[in-house]
Coordinates of C-alpha atoms in Angstrom, one line a residue:
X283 CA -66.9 -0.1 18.5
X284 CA -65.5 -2.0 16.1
X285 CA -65.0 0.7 13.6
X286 CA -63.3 2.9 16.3
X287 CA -60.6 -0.7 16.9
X288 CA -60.2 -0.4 13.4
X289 CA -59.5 3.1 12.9
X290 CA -57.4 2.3 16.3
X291 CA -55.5 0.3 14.5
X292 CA -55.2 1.7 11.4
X293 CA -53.4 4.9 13.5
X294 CA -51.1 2.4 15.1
X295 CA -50.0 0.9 11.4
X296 CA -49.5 4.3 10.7
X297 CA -47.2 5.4 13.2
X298 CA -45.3 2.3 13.0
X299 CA -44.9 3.0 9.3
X300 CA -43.9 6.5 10.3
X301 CA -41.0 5.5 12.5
X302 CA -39.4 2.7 10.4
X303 CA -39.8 5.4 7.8
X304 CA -37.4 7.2 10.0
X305 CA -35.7 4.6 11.2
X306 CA -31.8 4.3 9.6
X307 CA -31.2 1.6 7.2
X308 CA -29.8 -1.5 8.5
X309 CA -25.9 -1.7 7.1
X310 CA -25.1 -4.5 4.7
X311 CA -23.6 -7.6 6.7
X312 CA -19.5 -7.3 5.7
X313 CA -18.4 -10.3 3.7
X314 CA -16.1 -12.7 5.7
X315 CA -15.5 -14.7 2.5
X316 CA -13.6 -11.5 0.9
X317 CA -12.1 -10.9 4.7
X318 CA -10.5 -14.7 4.4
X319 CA -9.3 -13.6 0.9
X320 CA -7.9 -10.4 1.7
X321 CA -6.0 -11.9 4.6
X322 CA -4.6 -14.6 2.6
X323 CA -3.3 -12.9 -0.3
X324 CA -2.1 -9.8 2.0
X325 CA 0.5 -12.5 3.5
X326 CA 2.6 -12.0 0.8
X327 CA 3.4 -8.7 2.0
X328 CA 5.2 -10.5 4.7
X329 CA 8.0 -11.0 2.8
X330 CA 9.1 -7.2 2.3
X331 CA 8.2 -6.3 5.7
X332 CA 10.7 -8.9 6.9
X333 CA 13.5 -8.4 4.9
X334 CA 13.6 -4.7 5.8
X335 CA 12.9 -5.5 9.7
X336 CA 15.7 -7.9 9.9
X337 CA 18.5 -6.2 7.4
X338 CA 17.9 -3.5 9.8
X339 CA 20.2 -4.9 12.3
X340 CA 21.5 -8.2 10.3
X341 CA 23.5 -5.7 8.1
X342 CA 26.3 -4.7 10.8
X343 CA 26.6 -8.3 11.4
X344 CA 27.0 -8.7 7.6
X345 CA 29.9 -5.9 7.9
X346 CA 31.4 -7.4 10.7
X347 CA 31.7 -11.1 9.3
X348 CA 32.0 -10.2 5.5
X349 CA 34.5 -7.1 5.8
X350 CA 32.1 -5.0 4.1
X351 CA 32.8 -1.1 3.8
X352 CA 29.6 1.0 4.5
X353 CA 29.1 1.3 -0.1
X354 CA 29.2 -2.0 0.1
X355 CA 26.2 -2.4 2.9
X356 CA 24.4 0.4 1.0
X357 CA 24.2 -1.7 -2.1
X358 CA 23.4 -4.7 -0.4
X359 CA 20.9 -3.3 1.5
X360 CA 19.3 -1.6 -1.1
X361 CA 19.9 -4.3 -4.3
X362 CA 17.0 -6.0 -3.1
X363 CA 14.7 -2.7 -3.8
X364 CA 15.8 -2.0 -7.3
X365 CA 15.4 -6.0 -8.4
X366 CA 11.8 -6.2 -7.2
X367 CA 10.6 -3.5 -9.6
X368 CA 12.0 -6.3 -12.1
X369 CA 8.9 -8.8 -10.6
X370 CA 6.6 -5.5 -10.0
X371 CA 6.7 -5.5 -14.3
X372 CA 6.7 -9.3 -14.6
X373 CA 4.1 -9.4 -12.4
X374 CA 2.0 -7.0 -14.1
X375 CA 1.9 -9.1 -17.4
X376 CA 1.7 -12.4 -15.4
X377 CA -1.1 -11.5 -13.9
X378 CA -3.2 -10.9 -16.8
X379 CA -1.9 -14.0 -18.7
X380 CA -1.8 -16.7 -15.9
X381 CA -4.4 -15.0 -13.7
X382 CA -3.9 -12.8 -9.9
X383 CA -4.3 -16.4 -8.0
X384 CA -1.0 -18.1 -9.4
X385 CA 0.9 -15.1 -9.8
X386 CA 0.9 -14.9 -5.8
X387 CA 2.1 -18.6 -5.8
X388 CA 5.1 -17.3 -8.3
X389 CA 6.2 -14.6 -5.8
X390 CA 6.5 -17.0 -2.7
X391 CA 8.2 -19.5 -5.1
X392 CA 11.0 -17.1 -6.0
X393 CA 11.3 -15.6 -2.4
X394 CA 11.7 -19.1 -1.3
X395 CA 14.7 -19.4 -3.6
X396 CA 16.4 -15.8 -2.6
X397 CA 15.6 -17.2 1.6
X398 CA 17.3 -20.3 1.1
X399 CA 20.3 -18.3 -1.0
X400 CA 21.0 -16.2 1.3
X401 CA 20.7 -17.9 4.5
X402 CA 23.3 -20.5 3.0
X403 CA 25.4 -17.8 1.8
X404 CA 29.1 -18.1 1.9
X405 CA 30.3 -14.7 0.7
X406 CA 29.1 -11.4 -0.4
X407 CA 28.6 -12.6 -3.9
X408 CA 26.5 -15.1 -3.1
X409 CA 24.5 -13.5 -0.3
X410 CA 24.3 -10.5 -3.5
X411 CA 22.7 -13.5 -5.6
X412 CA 20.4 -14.3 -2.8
X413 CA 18.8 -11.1 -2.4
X414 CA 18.7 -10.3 -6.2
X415 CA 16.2 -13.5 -5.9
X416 CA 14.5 -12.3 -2.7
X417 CA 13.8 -8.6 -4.8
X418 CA 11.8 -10.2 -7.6
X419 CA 9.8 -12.1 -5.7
X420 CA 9.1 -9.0 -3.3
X421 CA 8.1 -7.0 -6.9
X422 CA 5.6 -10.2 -7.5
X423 CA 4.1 -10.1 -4.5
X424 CA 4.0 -6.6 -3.5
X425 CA 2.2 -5.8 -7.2
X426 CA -0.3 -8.5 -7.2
X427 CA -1.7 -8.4 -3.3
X428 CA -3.4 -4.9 -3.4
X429 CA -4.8 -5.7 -7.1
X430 CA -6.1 -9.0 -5.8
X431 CA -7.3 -7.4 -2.7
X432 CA -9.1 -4.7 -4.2
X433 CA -10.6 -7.0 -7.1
X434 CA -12.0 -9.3 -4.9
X435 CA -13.5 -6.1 -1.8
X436 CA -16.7 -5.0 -1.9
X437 CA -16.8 -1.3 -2.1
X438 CA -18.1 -0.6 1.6
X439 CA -15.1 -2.5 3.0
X440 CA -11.9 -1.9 0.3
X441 CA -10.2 0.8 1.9
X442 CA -10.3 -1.4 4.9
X443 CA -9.4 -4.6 3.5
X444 CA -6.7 -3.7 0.7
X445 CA -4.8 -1.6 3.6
X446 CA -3.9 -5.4 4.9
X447 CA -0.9 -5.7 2.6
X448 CA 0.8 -2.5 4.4
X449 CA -1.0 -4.3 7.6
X450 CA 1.7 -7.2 7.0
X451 CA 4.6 -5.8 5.8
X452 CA 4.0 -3.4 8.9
X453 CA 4.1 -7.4 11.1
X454 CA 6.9 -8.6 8.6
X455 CA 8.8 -5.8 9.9
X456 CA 8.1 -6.2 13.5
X457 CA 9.2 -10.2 13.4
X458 CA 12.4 -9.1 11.4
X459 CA 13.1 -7.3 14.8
X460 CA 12.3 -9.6 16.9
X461 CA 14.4 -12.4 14.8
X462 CA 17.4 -10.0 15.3
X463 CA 16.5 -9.9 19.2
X464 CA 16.3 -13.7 19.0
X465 CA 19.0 -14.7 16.5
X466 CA 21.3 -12.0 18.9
X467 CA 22.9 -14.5 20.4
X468 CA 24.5 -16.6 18.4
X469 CA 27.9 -16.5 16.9
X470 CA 28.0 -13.9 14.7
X471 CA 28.4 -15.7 11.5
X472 CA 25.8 -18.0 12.1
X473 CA 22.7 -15.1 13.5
X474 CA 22.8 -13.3 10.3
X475 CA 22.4 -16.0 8.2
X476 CA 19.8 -17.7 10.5
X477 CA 17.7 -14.1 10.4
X478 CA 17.8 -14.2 6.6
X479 CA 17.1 -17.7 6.3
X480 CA 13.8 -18.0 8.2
X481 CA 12.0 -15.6 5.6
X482 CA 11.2 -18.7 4.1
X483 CA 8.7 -19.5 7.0
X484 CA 6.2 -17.1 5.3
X485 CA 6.6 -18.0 2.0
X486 CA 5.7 -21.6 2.6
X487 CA 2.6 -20.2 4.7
X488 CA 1.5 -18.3 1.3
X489 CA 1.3 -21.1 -0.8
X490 CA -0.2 -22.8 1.4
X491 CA -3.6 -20.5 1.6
X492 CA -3.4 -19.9 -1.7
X493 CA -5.2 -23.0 -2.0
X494 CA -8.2 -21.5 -0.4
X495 CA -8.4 -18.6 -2.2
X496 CA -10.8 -18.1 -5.3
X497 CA -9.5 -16.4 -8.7
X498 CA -10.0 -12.7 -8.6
X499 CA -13.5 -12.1 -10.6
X500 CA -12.4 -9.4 -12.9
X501 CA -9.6 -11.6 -14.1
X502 CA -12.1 -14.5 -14.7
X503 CA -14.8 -12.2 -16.9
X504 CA -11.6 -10.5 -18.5
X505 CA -11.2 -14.6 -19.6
X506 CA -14.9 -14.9 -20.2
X507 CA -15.9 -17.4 -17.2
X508 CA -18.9 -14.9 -16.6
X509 CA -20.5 -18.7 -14.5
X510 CA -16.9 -18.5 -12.3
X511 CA -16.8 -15.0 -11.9
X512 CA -20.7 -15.0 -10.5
X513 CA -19.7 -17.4 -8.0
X514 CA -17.0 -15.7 -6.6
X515 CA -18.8 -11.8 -6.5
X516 CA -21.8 -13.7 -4.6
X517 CA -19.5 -14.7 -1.9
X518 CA -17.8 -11.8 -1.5
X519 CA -20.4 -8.9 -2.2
X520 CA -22.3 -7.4 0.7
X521 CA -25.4 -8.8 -0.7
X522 CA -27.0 -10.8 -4.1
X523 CA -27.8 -7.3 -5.6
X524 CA -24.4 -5.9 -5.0
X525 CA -23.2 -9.2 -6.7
X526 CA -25.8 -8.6 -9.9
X527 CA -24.6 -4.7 -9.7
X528 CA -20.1 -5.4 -9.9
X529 CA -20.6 -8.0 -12.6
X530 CA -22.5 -5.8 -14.6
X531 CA -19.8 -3.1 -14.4
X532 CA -17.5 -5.8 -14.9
X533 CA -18.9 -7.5 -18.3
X534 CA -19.1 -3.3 -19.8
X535 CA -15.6 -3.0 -19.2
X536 CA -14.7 -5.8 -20.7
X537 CA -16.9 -5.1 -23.7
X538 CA -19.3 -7.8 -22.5
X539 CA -22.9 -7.4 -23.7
X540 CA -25.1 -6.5 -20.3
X541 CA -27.8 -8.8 -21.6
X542 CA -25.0 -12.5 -22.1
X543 CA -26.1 -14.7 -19.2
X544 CA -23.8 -17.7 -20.4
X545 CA -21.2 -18.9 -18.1
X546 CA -18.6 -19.1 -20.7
X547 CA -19.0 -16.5 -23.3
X548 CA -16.2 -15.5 -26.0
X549 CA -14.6 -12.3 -25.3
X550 CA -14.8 -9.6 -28.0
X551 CA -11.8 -7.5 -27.5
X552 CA -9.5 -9.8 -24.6
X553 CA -8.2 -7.2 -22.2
X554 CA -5.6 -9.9 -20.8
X555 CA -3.6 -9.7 -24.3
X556 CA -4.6 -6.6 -25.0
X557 CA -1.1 -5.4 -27.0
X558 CA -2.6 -1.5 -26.6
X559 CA -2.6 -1.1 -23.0
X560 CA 0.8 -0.2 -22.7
X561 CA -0.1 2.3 -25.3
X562 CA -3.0 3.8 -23.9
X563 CA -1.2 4.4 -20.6
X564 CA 2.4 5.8 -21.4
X565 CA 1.7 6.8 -25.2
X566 CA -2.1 8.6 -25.8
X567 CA -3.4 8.1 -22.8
X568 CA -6.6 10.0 -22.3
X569 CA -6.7 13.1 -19.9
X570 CA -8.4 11.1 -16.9
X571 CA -5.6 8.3 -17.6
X572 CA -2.7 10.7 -17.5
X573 CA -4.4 12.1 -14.4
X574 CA -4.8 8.5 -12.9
X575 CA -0.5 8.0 -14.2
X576 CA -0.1 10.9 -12.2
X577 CA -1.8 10.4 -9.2
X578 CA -0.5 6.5 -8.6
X579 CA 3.3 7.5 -9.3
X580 CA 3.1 10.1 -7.3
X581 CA 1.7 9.2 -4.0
X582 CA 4.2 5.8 -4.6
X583 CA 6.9 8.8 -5.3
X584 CA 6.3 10.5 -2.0
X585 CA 5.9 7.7 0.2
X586 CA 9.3 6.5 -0.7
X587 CA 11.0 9.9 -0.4
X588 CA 10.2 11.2 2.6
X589 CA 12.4 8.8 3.9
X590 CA 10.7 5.7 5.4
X591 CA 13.1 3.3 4.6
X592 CA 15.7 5.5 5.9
X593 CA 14.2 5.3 9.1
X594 CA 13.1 1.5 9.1
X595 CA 16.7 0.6 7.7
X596 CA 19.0 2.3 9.7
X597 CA 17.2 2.9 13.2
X598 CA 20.0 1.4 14.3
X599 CA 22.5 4.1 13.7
X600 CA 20.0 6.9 14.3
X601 CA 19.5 5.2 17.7
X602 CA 23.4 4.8 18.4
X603 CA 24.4 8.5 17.1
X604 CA 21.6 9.8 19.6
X605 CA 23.7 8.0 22.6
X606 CA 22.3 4.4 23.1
X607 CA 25.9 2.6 23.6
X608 CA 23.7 -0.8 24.2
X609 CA 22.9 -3.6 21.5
X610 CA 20.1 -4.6 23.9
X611 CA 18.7 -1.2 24.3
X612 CA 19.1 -0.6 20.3
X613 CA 17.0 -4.2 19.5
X614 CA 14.7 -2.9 22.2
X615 CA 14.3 0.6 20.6
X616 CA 13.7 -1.3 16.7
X617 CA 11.0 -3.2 18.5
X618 CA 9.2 -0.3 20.1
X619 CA 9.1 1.4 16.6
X620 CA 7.7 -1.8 14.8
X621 CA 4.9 -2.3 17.5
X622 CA 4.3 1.7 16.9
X623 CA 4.3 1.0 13.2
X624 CA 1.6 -2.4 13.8
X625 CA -0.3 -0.4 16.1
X626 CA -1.0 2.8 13.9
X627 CA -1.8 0.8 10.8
X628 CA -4.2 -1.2 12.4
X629 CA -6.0 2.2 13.6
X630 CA -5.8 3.4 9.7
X631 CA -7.5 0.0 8.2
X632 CA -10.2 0.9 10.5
X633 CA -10.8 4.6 9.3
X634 CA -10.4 4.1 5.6
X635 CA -13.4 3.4 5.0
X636 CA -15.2 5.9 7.5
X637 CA -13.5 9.5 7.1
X638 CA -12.2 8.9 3.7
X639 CA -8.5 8.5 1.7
X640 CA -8.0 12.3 1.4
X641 CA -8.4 13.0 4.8
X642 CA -6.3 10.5 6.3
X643 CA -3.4 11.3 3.8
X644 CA -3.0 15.1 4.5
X645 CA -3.1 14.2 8.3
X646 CA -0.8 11.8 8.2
X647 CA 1.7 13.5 6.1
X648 CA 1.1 17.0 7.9
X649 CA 2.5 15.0 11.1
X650 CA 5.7 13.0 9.2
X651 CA 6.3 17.0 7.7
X652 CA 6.5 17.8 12.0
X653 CA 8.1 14.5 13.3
X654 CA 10.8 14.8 10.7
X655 CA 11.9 18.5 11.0
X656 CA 11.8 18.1 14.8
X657 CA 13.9 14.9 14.2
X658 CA 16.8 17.2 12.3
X659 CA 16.7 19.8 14.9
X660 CA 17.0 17.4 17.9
X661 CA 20.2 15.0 15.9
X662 CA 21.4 18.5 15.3
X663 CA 21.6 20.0 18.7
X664 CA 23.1 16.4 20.3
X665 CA 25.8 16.4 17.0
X666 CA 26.9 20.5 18.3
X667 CA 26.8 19.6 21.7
X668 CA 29.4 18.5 24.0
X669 CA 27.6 17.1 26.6
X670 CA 25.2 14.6 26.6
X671 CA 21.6 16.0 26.4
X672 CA 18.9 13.6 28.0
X673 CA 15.7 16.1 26.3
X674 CA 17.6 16.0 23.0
X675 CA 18.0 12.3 23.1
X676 CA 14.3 11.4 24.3
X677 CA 13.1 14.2 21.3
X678 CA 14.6 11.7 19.1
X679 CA 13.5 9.3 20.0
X680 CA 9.6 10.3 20.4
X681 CA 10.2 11.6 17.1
X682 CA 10.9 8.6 15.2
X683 CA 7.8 6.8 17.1
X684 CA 6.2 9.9 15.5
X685 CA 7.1 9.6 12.5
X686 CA 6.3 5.8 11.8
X687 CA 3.1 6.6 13.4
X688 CA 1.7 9.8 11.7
X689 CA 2.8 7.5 8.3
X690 CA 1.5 4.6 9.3
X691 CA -1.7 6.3 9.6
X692 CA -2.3 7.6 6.6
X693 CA 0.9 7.3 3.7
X694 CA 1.3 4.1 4.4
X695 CA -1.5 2.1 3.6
X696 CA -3.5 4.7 1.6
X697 CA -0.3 4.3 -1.2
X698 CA -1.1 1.1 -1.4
X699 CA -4.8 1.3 -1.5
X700 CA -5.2 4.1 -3.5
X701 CA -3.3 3.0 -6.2
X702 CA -4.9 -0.4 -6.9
X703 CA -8.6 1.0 -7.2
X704 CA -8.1 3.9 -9.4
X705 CA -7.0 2.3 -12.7
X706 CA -9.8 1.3 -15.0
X707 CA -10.2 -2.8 -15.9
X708 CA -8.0 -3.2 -18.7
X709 CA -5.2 -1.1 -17.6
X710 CA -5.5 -2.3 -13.9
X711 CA -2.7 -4.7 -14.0
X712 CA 0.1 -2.8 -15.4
X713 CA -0.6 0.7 -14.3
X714 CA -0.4 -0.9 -10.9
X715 CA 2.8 -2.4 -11.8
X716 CA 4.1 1.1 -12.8
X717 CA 3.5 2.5 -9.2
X718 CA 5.1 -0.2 -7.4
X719 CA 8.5 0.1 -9.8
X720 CA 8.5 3.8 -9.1
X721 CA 8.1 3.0 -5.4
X722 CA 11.0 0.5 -5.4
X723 CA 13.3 2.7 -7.8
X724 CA 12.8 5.1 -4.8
X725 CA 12.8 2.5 -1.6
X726 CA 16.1 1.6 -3.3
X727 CA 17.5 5.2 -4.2
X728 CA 17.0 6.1 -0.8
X729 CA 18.5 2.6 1.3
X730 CA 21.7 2.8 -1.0
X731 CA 22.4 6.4 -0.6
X732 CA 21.3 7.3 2.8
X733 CA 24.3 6.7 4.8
X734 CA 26.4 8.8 2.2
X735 CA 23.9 11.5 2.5
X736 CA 24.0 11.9 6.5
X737 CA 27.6 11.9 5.8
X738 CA 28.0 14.5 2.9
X739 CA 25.1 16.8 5.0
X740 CA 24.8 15.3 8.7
X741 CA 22.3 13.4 9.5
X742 CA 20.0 16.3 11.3
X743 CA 20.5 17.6 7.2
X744 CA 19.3 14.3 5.9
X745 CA 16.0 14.5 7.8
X746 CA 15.4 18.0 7.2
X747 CA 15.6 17.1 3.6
X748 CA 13.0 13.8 4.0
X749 CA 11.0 16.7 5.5
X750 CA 11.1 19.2 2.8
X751 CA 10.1 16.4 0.2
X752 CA 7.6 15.6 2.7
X753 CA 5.9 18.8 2.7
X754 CA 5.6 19.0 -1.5
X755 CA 3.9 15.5 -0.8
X756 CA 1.3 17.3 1.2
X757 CA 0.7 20.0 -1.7
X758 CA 0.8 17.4 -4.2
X759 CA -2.3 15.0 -2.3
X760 CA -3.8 18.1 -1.7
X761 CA -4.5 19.6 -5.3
X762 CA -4.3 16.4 -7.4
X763 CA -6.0 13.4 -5.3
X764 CA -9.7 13.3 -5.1
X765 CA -11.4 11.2 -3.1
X766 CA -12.4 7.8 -3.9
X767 CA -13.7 6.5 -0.9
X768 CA -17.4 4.6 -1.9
X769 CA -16.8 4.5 -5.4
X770 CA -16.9 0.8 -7.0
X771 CA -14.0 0.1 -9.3
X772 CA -15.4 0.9 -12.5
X773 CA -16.7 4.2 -10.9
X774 CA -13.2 5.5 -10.8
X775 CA -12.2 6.8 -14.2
X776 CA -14.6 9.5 -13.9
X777 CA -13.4 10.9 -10.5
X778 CA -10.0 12.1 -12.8
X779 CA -9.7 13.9 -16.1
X780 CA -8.5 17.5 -14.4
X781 CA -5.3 18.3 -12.9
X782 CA -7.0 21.1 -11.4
X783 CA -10.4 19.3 -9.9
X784 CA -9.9 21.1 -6.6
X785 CA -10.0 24.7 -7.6
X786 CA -13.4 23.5 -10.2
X787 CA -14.6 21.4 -7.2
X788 CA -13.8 25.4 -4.9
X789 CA -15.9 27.0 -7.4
X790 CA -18.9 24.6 -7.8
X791 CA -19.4 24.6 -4.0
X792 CA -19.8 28.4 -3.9
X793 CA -21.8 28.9 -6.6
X794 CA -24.2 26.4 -4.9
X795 CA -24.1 27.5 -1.5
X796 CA -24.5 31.1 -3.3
X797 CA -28.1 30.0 -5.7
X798 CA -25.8 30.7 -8.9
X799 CA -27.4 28.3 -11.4
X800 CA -26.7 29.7 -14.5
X801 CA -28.7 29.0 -17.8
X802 CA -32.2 29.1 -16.9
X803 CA -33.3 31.4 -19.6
X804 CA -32.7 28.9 -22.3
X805 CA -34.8 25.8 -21.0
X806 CA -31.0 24.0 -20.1
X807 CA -29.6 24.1 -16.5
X808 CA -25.8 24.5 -15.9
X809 CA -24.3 24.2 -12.3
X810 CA -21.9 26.4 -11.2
X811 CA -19.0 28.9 -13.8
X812 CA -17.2 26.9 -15.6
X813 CA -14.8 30.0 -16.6

């Protein structure tokens, strides 16, 4: 009897066995600490988002009250873009000397400044000083929050969590349009300069958390505070081993032996004044550097040339040339697109880190390639026709919903992301710093010429333009972008190397699926033709 119980219960601890065998691992709990973090340091992005919301309506007030032509609202409008890749290189090199933590308290220091200018400005000169401010403290902070970000993310969770910085410029943008709804009212000369002065709301709020935030790890082993450094990656890994497994990776890129368990340890080779990095990115770079050069300016490239900022800008006038007569119903229209905006990047943080970068990108840019040239063909039609056409006018204005939407989803955070992790260690800072200047060179570009361009080729032309640089975006993601989605930081280098990984990557998936496995004879085993 009892040997039966026993064999009883030896089959039920076997089938037990059997099913958690089969059972699907538990997922690793996500860290709140590098949630908080995230959050805090993404509020920098606040300030960008806000100054384009509000200069998208504050600017005709600015005309009116100033006696501005429309060159003169281009280059205000767009000064503010072309200073901030000034902070996006001082940032790079501040970062690495006084660490990622303090350089975010430098970028709300100096947009504090540029607020206060120009919400006390008494002429264009002024308000030009102002906003020349404002742009270098945007280049601080809009370098320095997605290299924090991803620095301090665990690789399960840092699509999702270094997508917050295009998360709050995305809400920065939405309160600039409802501080021109609110600010509305008031006498003219006073709503514009009450609009621009409350960006230094945010600011405050910034340095303010930063006090809660911990130094970004990498930055701390790149000083040799290995003891720091392990504090900070065991609150914000997924779990202790995860911890053990990024500071490892850390320490070799920072030429740290794997086996030094001090807390403070001298580094060998200091990546922080490292005078070679600049170098080793723009001068020899190595093949899977150049391809990594590549891939950051480019996707900050696109996402500035197919004409965002055109749209965010001047929605206004887009709004007004399609037949909305009413300041109300224009405000009302600005909000509906920055609550699209909010809404859609939300979705995106939550699918980074499910269906992957690549996927998302080529989707979202596929539909800003369709919103756009629908866009051109609607302003077209209502610009050669004499009467007013209500399907024309509703096209336009589901297409510019569209259009924030389909690159909210995908273009805009995924620039942000995707940049920041790719780099390796020691050329993480400034490589960083080089995407963000091309994307301001561009943000700027395209603010300061885009009412001369709708002018010189209509404004249906201007948009089909957007969308023919929009659809060499999509070829370019296509065949130069791999996917890095589950890859830790110091994983990355070895994803890049080929300009041509996606016709290699092609072949090595047929020659598998087809059994070709070539070099048995000789005792050494080669996947797939190499050519």
């Amino acid at each position: 009897m009892d040997g039966q119980k026993a064999k009883a219960n030896g089959a039920s601890a076997q089938t037990l066995k059997s099913l958690a065998d089969v059972d699907p691992p538990k997922k690793a709990p996500r860290s709140k600490y590098a949630f908080a973090c995230a959050i805090l340091a993404s509020l920098s992005s606040i300030l960008l988002g806000y100054d384009k919301g509000v200069m998208s309506r504050a600017q005709i007030y600015i005309k009116h009250d100033l006696h501005l032509s429309d060159i003169q609202v281009e280059i205000l409008v767009g000064i503010l873009n072309l200073y901030s890749l000034v902070g996006s290189l001082a940032a790079g090199c501040t970062s690495d000397w006084l660490g990622r933590r303090r350089t975010i308290v430098i970028a709300a220091a100096i947009y504090f400044t540029g607020a206060l200018l120009m919400g006390f400005a008494t002429n264009c000169a002024f308000l030009m000083v102002g906003r020349v401010v404002a742009g270098v403290g945007i280049g601080y902070a809009l370098m320095i929050a997605p290299v924090y970000t991803a620095e301090v993310s665990p690789a399960s969770t840092r699509g999702f969590l270094t997508s917050f910085p295009e998360v709050f410029t995305n809400a920065g943008i939405l309160l600039g349009y409802v501080s021109n709804y609110g600010f509305s009212k008031l006498p003219t000369h006073l709503g514009w300069r009450c609009m621009l002065g409350i960006g230094v709301v945010p600011s405050i709020f910034l340095t303010l958390g930063v006090l809660a935030m911990p130094e970004s790890p990498c930055w701390l082993v790149m000083q040799g505070r290995l003891g720091d450094a392990k504090k900070v990656l065991n609150r914000t890994s997924d779990s202790k081993e995860e911890a053990e497994s990024r500071l490892a990776d850390i320490k070799a890129a920072a030429d740290i032996p794997p086996n030094c368990k001090d807390d403070v340890v001298a580094v060998p080779k200091k990546v922080s004044h490292d005078s070679d990095v600049w170098k080793e990115l723009l001068v020899h770079p190595a093949p899977s550097v150049c391809h990594i050069l590549i891939a950051a300016i480019g996707i900050h490239f696109f996402q500035q040339a197919s004409g965002i900022d055109a749209v965010v800008l001047y929605s206004p006038k887009i709004f007004k040339k399609v037949g909305i007569k009413s300041d109300d119903q224009i405000l009302l229209a600005n909000i509906a697109v920055g609550f699209v905006k909010t809404l859609f990047i939300l979705v995106a943080t939550f699918l980074l880190d499910r269906i992957g970068r690549r996927p998302l990108l080529l989707t979202s840019v596929g539909g800003m390639i369709a919103s756009l040239a629908t866009l051109g063909f609607a302003l077209t039609v209502i610009q050669h026709s004499d009467t007013k056409l209500m399907w024309a006018i509703g096209l336009c204005i589901c297409m510019v919903l569209g259009y924030v939407a389909a690159f909210s989803i995908g273009m805009g955070p995924i620039t942000w992301v995707y940049s920041s992790e790719i780099f390796p260690l020691k050329l993480r800072a400034q490589g960083t710093s080089l995407g963000v200047v091309t994307n301001r060179v561009i943000s700027g570009t395209v603010s300061m010429t885009f009412l001369s361009l709708y002018k010189a080729t209509t404004i249906g032309g201007a948009f089909f333009s957007f969308a023919g640089i929009a659809t060499v975006a999509w070829i370019f993601i296509y065949f130069l972008l791999p996917e890095t989605q589950g890859k830790t930081l110091e994983e990355m280098e070895a994803l890049f190397g080929n300009l041509c990984w996606k016709f290699d990557q092609k072949r090595k998936d047929e020659n598998l699926k087809g059994g070709n496995v070539e070099g048995e004879g000789n005792g050494h085993v080669q996947l797939g033709d190499r050519g």
